[in-house]
CSV table of C-alpha atoms and ligand atoms in Angstrom, one decimal:
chain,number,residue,atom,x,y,z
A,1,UNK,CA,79.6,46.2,15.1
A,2,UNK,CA,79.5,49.1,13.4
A,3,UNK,CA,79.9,52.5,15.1
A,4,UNK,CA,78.1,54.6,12.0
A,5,UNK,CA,74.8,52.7,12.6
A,6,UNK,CA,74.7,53.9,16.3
A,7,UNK,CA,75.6,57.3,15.2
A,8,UNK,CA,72.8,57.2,12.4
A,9,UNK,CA,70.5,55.9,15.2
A,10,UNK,CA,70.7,59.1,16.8
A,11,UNK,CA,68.4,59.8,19.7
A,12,UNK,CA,68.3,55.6,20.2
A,13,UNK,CA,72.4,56.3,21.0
A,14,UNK,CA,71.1,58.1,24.2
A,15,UNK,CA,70.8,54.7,25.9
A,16,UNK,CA,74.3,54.1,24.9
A,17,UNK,CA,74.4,50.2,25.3
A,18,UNK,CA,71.2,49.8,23.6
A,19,UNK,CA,72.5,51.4,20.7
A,20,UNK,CA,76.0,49.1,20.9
A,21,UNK,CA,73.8,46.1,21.0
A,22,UNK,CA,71.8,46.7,18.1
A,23,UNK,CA,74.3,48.2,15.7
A,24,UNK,CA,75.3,46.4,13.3
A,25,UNK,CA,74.0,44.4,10.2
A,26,UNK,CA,70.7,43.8,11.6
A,27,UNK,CA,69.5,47.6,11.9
A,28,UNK,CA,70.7,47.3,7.6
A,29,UNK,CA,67.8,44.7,8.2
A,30,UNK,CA,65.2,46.0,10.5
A,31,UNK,CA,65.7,49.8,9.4
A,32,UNK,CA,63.5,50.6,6.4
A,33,UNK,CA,66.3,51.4,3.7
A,34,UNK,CA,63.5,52.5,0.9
A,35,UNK,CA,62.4,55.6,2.9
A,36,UNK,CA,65.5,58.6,2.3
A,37,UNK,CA,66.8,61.0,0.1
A,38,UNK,CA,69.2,61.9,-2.4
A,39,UNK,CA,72.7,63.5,-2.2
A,40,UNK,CA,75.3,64.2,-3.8
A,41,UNK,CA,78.2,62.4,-3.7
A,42,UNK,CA,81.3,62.6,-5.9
A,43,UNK,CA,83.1,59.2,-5.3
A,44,UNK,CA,79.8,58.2,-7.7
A,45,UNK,CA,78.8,56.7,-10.2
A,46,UNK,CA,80.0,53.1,-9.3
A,47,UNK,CA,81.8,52.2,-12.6
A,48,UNK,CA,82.5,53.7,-15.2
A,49,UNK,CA,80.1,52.2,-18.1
A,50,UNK,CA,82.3,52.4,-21.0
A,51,UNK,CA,84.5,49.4,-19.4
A,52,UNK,CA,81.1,47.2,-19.2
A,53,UNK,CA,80.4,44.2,-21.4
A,54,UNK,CA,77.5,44.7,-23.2
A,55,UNK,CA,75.1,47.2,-22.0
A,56,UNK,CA,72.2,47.4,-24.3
A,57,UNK,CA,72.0,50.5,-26.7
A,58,UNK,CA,68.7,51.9,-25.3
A,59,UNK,CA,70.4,52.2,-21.5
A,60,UNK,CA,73.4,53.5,-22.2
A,61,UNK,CA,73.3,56.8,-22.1
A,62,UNK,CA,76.7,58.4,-22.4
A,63,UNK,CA,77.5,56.4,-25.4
A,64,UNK,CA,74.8,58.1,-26.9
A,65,UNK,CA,75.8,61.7,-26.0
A,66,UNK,CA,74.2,62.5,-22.8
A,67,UNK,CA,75.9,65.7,-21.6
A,68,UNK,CA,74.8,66.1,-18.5
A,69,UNK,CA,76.6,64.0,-15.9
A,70,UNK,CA,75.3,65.2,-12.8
A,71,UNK,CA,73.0,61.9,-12.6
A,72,UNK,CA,75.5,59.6,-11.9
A,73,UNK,CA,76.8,61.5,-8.9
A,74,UNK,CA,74.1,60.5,-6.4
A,75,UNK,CA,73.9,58.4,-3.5
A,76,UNK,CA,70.6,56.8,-2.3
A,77,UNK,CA,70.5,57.8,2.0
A,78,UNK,CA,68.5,56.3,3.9
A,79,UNK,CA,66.5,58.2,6.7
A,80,UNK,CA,67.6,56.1,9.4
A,81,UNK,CA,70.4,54.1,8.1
A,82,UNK,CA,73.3,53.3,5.8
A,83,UNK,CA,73.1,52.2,2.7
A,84,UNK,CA,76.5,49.8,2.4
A,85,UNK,CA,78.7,50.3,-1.0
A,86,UNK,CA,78.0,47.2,-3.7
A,87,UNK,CA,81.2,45.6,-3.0
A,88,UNK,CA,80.9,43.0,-5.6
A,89,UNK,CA,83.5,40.3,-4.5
A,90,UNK,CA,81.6,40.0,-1.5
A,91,UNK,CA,78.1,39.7,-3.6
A,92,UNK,CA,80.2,36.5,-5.4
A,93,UNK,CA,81.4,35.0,-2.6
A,94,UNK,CA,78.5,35.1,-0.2
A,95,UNK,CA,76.8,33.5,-3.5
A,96,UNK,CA,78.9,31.3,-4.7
A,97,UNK,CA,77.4,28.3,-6.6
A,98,UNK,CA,73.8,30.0,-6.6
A,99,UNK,CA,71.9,31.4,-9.3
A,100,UNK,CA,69.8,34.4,-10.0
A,101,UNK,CA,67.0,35.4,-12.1
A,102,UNK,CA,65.6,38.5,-12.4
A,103,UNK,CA,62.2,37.8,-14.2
A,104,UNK,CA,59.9,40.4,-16.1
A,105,UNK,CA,60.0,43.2,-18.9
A,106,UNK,CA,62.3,44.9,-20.2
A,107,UNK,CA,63.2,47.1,-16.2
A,108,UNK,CA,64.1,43.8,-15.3
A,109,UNK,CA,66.1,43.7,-17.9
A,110,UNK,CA,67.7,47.0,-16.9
A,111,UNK,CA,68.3,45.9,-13.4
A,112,UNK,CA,70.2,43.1,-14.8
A,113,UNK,CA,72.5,45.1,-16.7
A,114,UNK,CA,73.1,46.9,-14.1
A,115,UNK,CA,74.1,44.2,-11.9
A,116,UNK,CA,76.3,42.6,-14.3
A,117,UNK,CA,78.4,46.1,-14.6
A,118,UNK,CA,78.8,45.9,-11.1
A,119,UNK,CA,79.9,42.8,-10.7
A,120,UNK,CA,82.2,42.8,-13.6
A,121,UNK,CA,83.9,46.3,-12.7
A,122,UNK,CA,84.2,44.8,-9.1
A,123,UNK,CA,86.2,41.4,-10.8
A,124,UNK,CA,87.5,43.1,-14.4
A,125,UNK,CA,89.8,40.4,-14.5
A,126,UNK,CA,87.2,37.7,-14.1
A,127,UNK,CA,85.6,35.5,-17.3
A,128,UNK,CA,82.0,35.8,-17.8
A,129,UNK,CA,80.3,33.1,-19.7
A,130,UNK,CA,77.2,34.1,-22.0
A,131,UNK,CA,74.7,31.6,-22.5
A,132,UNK,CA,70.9,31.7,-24.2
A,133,UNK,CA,69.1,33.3,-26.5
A,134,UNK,CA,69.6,37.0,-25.5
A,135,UNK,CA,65.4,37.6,-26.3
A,136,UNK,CA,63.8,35.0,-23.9
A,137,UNK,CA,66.8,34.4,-21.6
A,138,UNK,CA,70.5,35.6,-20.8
A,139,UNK,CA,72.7,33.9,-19.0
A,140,UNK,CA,75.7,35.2,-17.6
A,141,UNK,CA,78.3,33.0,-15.4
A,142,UNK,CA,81.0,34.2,-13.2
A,143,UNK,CA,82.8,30.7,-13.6
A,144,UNK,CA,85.4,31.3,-11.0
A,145,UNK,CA,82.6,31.7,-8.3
A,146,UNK,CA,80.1,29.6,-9.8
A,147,UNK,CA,77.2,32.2,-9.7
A,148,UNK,CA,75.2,32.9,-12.5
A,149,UNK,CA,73.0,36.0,-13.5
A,150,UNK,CA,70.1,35.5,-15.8
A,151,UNK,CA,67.2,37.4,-17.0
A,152,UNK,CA,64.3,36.0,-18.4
A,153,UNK,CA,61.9,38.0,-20.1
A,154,UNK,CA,58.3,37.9,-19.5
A,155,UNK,CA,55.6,40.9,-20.0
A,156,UNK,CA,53.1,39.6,-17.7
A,157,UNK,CA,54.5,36.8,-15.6
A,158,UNK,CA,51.4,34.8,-16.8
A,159,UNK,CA,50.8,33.4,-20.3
A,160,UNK,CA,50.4,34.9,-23.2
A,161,UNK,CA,49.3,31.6,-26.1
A,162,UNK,CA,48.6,31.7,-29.5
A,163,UNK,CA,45.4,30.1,-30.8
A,164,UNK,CA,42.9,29.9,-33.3
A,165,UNK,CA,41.0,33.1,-32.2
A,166,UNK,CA,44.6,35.3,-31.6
A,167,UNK,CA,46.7,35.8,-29.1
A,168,UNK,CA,45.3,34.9,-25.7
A,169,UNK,CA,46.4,36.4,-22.4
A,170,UNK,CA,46.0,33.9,-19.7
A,171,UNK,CA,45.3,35.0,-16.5
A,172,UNK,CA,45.9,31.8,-14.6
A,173,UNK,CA,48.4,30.2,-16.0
A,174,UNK,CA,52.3,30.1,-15.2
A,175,UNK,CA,53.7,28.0,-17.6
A,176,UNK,CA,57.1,28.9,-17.0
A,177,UNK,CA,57.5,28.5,-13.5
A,178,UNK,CA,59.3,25.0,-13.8
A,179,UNK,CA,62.3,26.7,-14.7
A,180,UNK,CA,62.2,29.5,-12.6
A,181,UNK,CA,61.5,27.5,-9.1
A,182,UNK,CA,64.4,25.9,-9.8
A,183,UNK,CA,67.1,29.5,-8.6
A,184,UNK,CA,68.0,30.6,-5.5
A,185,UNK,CA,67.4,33.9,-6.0
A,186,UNK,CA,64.2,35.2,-8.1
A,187,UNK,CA,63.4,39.1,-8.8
A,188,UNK,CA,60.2,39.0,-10.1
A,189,UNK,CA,58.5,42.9,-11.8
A,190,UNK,CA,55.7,43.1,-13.8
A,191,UNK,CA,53.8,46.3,-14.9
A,192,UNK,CA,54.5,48.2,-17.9
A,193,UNK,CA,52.7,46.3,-20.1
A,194,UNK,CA,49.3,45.8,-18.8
A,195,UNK,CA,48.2,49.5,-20.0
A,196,UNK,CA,49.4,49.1,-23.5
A,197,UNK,CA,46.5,49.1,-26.3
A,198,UNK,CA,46.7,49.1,-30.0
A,199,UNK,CA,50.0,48.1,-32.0
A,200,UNK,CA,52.1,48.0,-28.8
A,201,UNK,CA,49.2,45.3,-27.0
A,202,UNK,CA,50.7,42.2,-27.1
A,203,UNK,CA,47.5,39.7,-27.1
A,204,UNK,CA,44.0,39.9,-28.7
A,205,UNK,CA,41.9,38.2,-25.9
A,206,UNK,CA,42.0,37.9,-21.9
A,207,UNK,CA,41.2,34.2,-20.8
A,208,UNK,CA,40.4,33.9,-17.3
A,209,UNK,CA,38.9,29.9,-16.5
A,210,UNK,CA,36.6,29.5,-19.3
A,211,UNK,CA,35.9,32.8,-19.9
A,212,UNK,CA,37.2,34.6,-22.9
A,213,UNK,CA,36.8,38.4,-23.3
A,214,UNK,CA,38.1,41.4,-25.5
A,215,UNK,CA,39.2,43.8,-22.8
A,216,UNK,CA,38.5,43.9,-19.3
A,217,UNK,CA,39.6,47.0,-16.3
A,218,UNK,CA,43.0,46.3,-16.6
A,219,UNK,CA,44.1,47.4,-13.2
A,220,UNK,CA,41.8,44.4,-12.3
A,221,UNK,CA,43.6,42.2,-14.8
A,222,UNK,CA,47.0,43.5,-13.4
A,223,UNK,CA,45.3,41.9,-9.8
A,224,UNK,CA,44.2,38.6,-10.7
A,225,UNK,CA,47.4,38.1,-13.1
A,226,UNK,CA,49.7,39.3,-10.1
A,227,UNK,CA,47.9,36.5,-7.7
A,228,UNK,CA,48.0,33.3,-10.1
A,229,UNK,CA,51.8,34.7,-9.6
A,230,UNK,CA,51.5,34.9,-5.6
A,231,UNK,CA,49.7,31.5,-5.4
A,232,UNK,CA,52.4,29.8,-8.0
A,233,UNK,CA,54.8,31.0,-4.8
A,234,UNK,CA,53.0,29.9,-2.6
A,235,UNK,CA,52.3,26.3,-4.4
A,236,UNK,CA,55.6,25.7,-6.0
A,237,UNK,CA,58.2,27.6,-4.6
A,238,UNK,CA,60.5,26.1,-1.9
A,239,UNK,CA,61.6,29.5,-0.4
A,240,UNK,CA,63.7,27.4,2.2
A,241,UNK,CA,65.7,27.2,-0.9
A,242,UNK,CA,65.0,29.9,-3.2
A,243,UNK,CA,64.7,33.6,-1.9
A,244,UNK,CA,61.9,35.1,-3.3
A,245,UNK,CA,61.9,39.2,-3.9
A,246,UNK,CA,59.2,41.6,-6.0
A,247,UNK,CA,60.1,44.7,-7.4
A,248,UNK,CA,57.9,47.6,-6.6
A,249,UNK,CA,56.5,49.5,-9.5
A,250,UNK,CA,59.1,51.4,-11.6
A,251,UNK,CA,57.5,55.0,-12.3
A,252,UNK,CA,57.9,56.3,-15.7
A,253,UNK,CA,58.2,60.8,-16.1
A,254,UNK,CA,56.0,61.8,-18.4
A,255,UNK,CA,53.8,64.0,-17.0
A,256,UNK,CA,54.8,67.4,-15.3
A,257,UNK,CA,51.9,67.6,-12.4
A,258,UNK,CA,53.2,64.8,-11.0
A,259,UNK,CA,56.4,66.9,-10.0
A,260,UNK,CA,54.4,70.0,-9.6
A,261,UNK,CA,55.8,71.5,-13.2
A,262,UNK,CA,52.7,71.8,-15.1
A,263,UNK,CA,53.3,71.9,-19.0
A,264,UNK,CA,56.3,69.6,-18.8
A,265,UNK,CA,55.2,66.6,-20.9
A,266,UNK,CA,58.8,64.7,-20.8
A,267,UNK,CA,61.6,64.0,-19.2
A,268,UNK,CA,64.1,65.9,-21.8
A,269,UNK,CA,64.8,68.9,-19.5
A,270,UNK,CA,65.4,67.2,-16.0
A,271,UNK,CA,68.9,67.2,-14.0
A,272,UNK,CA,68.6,66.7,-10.9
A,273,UNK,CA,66.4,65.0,-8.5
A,274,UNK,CA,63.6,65.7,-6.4
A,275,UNK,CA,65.0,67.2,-3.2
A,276,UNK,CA,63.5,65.2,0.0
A,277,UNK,CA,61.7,62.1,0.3
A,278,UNK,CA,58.1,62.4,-1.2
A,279,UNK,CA,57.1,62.7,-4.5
A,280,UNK,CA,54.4,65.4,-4.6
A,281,UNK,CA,52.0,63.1,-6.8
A,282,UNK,CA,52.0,59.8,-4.2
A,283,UNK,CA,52.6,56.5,-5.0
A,284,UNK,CA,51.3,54.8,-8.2
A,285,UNK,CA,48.1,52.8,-7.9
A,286,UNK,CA,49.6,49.7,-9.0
A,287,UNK,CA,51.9,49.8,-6.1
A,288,UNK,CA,48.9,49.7,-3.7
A,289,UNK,CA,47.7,46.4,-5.7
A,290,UNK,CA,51.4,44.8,-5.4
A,291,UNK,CA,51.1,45.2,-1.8
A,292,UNK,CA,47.4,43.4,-1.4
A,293,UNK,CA,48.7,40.5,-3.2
A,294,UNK,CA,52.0,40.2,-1.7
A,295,UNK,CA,50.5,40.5,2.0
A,296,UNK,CA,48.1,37.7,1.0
A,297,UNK,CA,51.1,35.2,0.1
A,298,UNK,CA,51.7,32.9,3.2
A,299,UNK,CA,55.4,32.6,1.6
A,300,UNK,CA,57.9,34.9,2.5
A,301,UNK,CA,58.0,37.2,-0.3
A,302,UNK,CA,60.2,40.7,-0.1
A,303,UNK,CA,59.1,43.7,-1.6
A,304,UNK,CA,62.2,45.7,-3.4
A,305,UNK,CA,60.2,48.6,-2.6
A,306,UNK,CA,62.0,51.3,-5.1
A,307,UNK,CA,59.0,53.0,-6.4
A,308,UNK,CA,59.5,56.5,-4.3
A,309,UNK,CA,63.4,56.4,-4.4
A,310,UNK,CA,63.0,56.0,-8.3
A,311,UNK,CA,59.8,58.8,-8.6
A,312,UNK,CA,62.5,61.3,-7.2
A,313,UNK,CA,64.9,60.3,-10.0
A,314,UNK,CA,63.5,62.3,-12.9
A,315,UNK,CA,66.9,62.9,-14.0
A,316,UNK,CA,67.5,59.6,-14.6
A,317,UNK,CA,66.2,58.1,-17.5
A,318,UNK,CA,67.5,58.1,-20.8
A,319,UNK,CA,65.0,60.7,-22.5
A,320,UNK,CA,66.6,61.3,-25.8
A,321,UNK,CA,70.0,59.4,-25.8
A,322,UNK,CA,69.8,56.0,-26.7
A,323,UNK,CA,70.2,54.2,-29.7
A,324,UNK,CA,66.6,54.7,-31.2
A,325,UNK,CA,66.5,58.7,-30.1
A,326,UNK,CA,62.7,58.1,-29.2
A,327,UNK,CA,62.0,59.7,-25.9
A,328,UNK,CA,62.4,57.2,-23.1
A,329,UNK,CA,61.4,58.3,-19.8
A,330,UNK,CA,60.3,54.8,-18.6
A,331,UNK,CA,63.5,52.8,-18.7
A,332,UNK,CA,66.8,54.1,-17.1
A,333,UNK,CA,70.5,54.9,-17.5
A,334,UNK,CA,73.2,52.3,-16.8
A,335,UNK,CA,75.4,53.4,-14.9
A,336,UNK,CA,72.7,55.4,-12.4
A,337,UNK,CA,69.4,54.3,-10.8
A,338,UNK,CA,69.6,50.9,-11.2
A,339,UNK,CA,72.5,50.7,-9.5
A,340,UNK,CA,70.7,51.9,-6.4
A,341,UNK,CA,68.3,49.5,-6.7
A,342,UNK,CA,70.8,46.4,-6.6
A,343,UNK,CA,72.4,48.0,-3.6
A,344,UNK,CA,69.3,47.0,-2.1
A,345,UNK,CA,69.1,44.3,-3.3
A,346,UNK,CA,72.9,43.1,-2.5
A,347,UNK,CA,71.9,44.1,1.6
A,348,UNK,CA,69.1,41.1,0.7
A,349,UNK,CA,70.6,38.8,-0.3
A,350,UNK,CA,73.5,38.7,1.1
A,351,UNK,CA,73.2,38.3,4.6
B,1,LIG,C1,57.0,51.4,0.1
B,1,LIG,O1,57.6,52.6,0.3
B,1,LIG,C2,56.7,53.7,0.3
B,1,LIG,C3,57.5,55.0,0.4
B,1,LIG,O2,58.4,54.9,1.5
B,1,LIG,C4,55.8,53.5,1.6
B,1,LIG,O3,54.8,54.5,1.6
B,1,LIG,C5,55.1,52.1,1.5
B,1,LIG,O4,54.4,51.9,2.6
B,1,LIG,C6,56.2,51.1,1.3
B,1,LIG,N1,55.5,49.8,1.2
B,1,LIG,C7,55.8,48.7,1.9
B,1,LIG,C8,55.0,47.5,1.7
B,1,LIG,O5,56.7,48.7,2.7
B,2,LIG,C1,60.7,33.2,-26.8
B,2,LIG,O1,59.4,32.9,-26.1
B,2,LIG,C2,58.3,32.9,-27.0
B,2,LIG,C3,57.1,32.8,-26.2
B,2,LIG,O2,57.3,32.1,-25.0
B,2,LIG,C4,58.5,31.8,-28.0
B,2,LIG,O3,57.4,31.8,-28.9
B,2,LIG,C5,59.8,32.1,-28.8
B,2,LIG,O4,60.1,31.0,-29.7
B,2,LIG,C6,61.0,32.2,-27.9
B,2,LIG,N1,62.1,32.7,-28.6
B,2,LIG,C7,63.3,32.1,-28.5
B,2,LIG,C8,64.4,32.7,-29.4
B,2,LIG,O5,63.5,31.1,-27.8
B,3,LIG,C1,73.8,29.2,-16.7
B,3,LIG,O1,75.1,28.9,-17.2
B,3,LIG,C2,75.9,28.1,-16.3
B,3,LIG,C3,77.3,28.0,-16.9
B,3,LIG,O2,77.3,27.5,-18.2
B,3,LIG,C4,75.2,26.8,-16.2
B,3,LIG,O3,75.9,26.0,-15.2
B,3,LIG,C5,73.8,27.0,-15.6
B,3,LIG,O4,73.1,25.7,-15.6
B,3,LIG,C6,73.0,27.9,-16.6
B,3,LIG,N1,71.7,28.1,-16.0
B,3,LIG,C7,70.6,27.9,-16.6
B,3,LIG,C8,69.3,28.2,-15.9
B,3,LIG,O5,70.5,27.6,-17.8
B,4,LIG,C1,61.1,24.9,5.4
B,4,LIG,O1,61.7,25.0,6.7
B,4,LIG,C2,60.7,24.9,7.7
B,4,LIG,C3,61.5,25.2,9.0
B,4,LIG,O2,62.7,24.5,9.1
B,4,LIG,C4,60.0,23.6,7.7
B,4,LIG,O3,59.1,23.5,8.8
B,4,LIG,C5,59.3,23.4,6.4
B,4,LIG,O4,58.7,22.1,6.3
B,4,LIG,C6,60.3,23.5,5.2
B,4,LIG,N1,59.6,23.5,4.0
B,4,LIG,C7,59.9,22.8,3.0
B,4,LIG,C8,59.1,22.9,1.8
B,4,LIG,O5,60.9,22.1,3.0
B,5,LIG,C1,59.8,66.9,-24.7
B,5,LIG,O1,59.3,68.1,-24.0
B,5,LIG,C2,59.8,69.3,-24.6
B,5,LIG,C3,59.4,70.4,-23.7
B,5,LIG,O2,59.1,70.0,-22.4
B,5,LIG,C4,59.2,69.4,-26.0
B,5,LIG,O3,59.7,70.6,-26.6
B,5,LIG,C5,59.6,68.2,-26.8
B,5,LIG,O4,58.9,68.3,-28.1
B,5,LIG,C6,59.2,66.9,-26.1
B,5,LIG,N1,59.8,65.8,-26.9
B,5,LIG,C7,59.1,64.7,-27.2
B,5,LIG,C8,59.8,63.8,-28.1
B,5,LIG,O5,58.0,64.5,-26.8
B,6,LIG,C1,67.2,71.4,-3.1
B,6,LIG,O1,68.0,71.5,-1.9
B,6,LIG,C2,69.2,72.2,-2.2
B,6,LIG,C3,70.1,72.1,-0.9
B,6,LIG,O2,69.4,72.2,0.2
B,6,LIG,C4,68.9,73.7,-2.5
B,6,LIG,O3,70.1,74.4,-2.8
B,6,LIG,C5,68.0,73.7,-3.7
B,6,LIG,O4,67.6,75.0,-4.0
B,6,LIG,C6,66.8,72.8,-3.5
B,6,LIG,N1,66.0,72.7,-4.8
B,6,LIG,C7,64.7,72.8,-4.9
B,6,LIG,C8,64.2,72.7,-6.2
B,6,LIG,O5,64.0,73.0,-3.9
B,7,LIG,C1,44.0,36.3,-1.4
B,7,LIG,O1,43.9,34.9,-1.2
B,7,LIG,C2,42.7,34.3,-1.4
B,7,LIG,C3,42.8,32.9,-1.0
B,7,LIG,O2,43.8,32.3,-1.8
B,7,LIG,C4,42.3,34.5,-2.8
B,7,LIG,O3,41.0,34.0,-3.1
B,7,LIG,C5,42.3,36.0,-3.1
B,7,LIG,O4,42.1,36.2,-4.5
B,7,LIG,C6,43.6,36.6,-2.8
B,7,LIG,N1,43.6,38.1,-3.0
B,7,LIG,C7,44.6,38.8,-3.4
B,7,LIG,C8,44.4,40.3,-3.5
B,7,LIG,O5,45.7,38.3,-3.6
């Protein structure tokens, strides 16, 4: 029983015992955690990202001479609840002998660094095993607690084949989902790559049943490939055994209007976040087509929903320090947002 989450409850605490009752872990569960704001708080960031094995040159952000540090120093508060501190040797321990995969492009791959640092600065004195081929998958092991952190990387959760003609994007087919059904714990995210044309477009062709075409509406792509992934959950995975979680769309800052700054065509400039809890531009409209296909899946399937909390964070992203100095405003620091997003998904899984 905890007395903060009677407190946060507010005008509920007026029936006194009803608010006694309820507090506790459960409102962490019942309370909608994604819907908040951002303060300041100085005990942040989490770790300190210099001490953390292998972070990947184009998140880490201080190595590359951000100055600005103010972006580390914020909390994610929820409207009507607490968001609990990672406390990573509880993360291990509730998860001992399990594996995780986080499964997408490369903001599941960010999320996963991320969740390594944490767990490492939590357990410094802890061996981590690396295993795989650090492109397709990573593997790292906490031996001592028997839990194991992977990534595997995948632009569009469905196929992508070569043949004769080129490279063909399959829209129903999920040929790696053997492997995958096989965790307790999958984050799957996939996005960012179903807009790209020219050099950056991955395949040549769209193969949907017999059909093979050039292009197609790709927001309608984005659908049908997201629901050969919801009915591969709902056909092959055991989610008595393995949890089952889908990121919400990861915004990117590239245009100004969005934020109501007109004439801002980057993220090179920003500092802080948004103050409050809406982003003046509204949610993506990808987000609206994760949630069709996730309320059509008859397995239980949680949304991660971090797509506003992360809209807010236009302070966030790398911009121009990283290893390649391009100007990233897609992908983001580590330590920083990411962070947030495995607090969230630490309250998931582990109770
Ligand atoms: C995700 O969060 C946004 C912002 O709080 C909200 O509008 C949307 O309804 C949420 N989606 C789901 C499925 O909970
Ligand atoms: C990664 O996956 C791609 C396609 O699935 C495959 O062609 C490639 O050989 C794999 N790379 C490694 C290093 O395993
Ligand atoms: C990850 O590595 C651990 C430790 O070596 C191993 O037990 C586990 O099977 C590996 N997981 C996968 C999916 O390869
Ligand atoms: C999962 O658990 C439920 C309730 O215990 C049971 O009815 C169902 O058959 C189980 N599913 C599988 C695939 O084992
Ligand atoms: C980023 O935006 C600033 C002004 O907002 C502009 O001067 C700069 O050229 C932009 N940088 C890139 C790489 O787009
Ligand atoms: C955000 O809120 C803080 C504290 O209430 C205030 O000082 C600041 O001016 C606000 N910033 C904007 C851009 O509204
Ligand atoms: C919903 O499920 C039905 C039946 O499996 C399927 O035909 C349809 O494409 C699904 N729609 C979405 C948006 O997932």
């Amino acid at each position: 029983m905890k007395i903060e989450n009677c407190w946060v409850l507010g005008v509920v605490c007026v029936w006194g015992w009803v608010c006694l009752v309820s507090g506790g872990r459960d409102d962490e569960l019942s309370c909608n955690m994604y819907e908040g704001e951002w303060v300041w708080d100085d005990s942040y960031p989490l770790y300190d990202s210099s001490n953390c094995p292998n972070i990947r040159s184009e998140f880490n952000c201080l190595k590359y001479g951000r100055p600005d540090h103010l972006y580390l120093k914020y909390r994610w508060q929820p409207t009507n609840c607490n968001l609990p501190r990672f406390d990573g040797k509880d993360f291990l321990t509730k998860l001992k002998g399990k594996q995780i995969m986080f499964v997408g492009d490369s903001v599941s791959l960010n999320q996963w660094q991320s969740l390594i640092c944490l767990l490492h600065s939590s357990v410094p004195q802890t061996q981590i095993l690396e295993q795989g081929d650090d492109i397709n998958v990573s593997n790292y092991t906490f031996p001592d607690y028997k839990v194991s952190v992977l990534v595997f990387h995948s632009t569009h959760l469905v196929d992508i084949e070569v043949e004769k003609i080129g490279r063909v994007l399959k829209l129903d087919s999920i040929k790696s989902g053997s492997l995958w059904k096989n965790m307790d714990i999958l984050v799957f995210n996939t996005w960012l790559w179903w807009y790209r044309r020219g050099p950056k477009q991955p395949w040549d062709y769209i193969q949907l049943g017999d059909k093979i075409v050039k292009d197609m509406d790709r927001m309608e792509a984005f659908r049908i490939g997201l629901t050969t992934w919801g009915n591969w959950v709902d056909a092959d995975v055991d989610t008595n055994k393995t949890k089952v979680l889908f990121q919400g769309i990861s915004p990117s800052h590239y245009n100004g209007m969005e934020w109501n700054e007109p004439g801002v065509k980057n993220c090179s400039k920003e500092t802080k976040p948004i103050n409050g809890s809406t982003y003046p531009a509204g949610l993506p409209k990808a987000l609206y087509v994760v949630e069709d296909v996730l309320k059509n899946i008859t397995k239980p399937v949680h949304l991660l929903n971090i797509t506003t909390l992360s809209q807010l964070r236009k302070d966030a992203h790398p911009s121009s320090y990283n290893s390649f100095k391009g100007m990233d405003c897609t992908h983001w620091c580590v330590a920083g947002l990411t962070d947030t997003w495995n607090q969230l998904l630490s309250v998931q899984v582990t109770s």
